[in-house]
PDB file of C-alpha atoms in Angstrom:
ATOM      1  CA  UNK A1376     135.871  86.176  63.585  1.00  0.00           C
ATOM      2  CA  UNK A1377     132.804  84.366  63.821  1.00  0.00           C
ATOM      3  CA  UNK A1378     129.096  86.430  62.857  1.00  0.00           C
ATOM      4  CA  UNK A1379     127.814  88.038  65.733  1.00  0.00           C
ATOM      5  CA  UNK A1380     124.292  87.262  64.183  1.00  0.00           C
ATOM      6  CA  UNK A1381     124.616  83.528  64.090  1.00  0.00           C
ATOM      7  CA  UNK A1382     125.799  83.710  67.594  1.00  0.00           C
ATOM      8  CA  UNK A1383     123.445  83.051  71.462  1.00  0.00           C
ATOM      9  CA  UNK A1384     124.440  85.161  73.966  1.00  0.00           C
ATOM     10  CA  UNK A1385     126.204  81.552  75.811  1.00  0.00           C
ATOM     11  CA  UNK A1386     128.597  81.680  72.412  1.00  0.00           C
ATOM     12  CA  UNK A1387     129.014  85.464  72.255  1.00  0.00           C
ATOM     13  CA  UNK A1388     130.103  85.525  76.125  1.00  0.00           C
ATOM     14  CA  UNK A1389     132.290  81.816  75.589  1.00  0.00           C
ATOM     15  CA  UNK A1390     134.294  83.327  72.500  1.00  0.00           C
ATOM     16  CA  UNK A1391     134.804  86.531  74.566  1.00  0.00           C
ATOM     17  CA  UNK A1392     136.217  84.936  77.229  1.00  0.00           C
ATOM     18  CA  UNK A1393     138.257  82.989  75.063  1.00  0.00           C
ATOM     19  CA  UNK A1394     139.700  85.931  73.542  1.00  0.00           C
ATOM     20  CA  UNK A1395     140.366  86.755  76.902  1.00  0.00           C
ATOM     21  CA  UNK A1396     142.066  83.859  78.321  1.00  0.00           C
ATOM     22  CA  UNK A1397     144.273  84.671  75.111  1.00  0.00           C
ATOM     23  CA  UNK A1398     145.093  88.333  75.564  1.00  0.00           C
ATOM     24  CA  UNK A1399     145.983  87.219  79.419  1.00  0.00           C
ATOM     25  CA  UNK A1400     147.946  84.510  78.096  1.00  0.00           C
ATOM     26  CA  UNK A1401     151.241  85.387  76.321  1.00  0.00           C
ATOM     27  CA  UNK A1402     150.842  82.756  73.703  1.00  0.00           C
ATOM     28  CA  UNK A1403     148.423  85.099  71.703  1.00  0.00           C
ATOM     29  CA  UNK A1404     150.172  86.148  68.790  1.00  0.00           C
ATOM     30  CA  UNK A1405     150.687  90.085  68.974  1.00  0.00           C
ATOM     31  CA  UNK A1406     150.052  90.784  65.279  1.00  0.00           C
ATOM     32  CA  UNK A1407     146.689  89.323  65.821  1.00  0.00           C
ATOM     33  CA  UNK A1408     146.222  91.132  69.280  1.00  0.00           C
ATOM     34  CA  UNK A1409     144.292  94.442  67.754  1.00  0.00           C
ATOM     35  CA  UNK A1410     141.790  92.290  65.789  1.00  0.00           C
ATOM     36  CA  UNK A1411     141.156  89.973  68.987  1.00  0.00           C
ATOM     37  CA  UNK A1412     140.588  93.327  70.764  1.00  0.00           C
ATOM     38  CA  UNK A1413     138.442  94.612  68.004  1.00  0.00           C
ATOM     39  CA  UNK A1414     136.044  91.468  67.852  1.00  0.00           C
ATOM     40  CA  UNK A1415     136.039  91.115  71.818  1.00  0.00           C
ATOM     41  CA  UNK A1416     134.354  94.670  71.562  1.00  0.00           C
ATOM     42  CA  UNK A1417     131.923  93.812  69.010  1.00  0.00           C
ATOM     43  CA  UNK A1418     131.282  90.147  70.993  1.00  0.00           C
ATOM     44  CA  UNK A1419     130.578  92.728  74.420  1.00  0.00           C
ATOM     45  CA  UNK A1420     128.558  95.527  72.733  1.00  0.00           C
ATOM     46  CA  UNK A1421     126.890  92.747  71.179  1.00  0.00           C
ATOM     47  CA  UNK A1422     126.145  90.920  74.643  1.00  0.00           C
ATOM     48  CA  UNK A1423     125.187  93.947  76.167  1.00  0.00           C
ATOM     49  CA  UNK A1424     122.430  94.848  73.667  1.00  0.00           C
ATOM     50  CA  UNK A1425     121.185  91.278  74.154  1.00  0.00           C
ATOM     51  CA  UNK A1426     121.250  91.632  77.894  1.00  0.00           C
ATOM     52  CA  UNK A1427     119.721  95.354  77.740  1.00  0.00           C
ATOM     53  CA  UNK A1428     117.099  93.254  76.024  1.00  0.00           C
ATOM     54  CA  UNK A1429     116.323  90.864  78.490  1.00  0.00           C
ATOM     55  CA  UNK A1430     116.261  92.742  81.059  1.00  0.00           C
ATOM     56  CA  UNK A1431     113.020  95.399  79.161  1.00  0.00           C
ATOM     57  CA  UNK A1432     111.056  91.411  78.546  1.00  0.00           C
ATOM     58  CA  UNK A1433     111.840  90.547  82.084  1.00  0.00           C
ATOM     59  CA  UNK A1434     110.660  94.287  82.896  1.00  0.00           C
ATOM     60  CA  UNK A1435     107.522  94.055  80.859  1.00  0.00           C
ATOM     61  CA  UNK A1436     106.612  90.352  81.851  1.00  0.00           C
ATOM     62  CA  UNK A1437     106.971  91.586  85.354  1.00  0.00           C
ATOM     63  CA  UNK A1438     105.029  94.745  84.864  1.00  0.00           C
ATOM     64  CA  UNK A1439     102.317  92.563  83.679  1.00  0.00           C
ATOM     65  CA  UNK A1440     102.085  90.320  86.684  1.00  0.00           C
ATOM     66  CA  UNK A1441     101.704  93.161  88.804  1.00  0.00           C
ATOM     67  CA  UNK A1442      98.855  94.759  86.323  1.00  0.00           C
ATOM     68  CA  UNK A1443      97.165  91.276  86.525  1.00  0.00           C
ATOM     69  CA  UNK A1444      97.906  90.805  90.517  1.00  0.00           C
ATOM     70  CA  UNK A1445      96.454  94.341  91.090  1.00  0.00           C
ATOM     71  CA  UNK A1446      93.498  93.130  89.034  1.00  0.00           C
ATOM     72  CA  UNK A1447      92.546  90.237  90.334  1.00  0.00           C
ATOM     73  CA  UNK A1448      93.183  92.125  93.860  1.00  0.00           C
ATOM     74  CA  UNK A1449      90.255  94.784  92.333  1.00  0.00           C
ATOM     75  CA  UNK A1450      88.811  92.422  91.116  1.00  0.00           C
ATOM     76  CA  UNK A1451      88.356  90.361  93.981  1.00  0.00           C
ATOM     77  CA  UNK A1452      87.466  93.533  96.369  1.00  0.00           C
ATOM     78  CA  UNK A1453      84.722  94.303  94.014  1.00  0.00           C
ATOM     79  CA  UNK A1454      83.446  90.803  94.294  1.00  0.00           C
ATOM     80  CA  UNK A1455      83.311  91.485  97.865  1.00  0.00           C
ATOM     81  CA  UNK A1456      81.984  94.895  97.566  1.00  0.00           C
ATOM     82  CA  UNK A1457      79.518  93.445  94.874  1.00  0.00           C
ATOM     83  CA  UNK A1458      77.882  90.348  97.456  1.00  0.00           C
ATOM     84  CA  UNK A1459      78.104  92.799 100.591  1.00  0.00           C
ATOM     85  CA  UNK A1460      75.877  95.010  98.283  1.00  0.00           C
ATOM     86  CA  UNK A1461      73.752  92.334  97.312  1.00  0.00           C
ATOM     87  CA  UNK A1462      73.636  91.209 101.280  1.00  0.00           C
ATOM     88  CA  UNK A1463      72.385  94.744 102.045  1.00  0.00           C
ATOM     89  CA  UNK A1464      69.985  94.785  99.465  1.00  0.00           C
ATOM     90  CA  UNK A1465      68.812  91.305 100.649  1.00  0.00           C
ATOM     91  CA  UNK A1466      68.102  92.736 103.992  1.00  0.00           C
ATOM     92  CA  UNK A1467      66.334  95.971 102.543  1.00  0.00           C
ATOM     93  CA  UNK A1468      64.440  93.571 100.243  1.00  0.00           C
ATOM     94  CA  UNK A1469      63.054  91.749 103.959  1.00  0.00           C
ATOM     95  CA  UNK A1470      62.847  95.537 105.490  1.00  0.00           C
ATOM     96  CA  UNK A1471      60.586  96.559 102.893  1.00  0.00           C
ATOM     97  CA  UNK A1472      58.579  93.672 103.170  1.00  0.00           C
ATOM     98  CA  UNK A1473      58.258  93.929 106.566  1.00  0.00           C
ATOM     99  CA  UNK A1474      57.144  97.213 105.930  1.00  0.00           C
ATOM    100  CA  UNK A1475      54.677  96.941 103.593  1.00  0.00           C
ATOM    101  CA  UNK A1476      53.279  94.345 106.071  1.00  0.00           C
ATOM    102  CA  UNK A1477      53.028  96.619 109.277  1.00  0.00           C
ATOM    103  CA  UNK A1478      51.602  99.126 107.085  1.00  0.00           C
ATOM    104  CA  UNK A1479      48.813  96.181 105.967  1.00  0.00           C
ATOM    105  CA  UNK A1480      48.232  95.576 109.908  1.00  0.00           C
ATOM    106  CA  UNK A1481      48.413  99.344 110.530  1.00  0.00           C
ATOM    107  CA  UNK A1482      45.380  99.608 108.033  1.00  0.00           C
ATOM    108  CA  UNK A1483      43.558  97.079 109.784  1.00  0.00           C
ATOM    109  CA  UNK A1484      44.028  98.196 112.922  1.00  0.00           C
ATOM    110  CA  UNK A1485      42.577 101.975 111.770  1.00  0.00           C
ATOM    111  CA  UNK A1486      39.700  99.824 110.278  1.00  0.00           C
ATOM    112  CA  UNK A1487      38.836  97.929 113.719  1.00  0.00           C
ATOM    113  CA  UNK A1488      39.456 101.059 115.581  1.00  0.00           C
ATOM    114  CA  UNK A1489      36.962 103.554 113.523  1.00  0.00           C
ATOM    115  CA  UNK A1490      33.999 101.884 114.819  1.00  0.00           C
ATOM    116  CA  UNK A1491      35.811 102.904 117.939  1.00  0.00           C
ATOM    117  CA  UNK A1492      35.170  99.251 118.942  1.00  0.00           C
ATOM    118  CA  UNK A1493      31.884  98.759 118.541  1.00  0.00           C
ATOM    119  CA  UNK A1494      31.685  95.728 116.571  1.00  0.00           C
ATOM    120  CA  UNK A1495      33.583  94.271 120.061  1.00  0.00           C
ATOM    121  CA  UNK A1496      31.126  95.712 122.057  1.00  0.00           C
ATOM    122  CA  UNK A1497      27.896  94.711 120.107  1.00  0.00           C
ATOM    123  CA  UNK A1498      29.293  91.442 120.418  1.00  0.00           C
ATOM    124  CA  UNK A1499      30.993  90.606 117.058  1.00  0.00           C
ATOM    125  CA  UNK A1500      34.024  89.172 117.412  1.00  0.00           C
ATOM    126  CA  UNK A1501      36.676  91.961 115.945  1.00  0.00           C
ATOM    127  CA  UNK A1502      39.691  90.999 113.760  1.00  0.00           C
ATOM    128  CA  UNK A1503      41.887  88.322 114.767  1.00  0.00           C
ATOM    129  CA  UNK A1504      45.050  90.180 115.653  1.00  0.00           C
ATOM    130  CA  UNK A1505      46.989  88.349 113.079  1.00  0.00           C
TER     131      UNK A1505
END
């Protein structure tokens, strides 16, 4: 019986279905039959643990792809979120300006009108409207 340790999971399965092909054949010796039996259940317990194994990596690796896709998915919404913020605040940032401009000409206009237009009328020209 060969070390399950030493063993890949290719040799484990190979030797287990050579123990197989055996038992199935009647040229296996039938004093030797129980220990063939015995070692073909360590060689399947054994390739069961390994493919038990495999399967949690494959689960984890795959678990990770989908924390990583659903990241970059966040990650790429809140880069979207993040310059249709800064487009907004682009636009305030002309509003406001905009603002503070009317309220300039708004000032000015007060400022021409509280002579209630008598520098126009005395003959001085009056603000130029821009």
């Amino acid at each position: 019986m060969t070390r399950k340790k030493d063993l890949s999971f290719a040799e484990a399965r190979a030797r287990l279905l050579d123990i197989l092909h055996e038992v199935e054949s009647d040229g296996g010796d039938v004093d030797q039959l129980a220990s063939r039996l015995k070692e073909a259940a360590e060689l399947h317990r054994f390739c069961n643990e390994r493919l038990a194994a495999a399967r949690a990596q494959v689960a984890a690796v795959v678990a990770d792809l989908a924390a990583a896709e659903q990241g970059l998915a966040h990650s790429a919404s809140s880069s979207a979120d993040a310059a249709s913020d800064a487009d907004e605040d682009a636009a305030d940032d002309g509003e406001d300006e905009d603002d503070e401009d009317d309220d300039e000409d708004s000032a000015d206009d007060e400022a021409r009108d509280s002579d209630g237009g008598a520098s126009r009328k005395a003959g001085r020209p009056g603000r130029l409207p821009f």
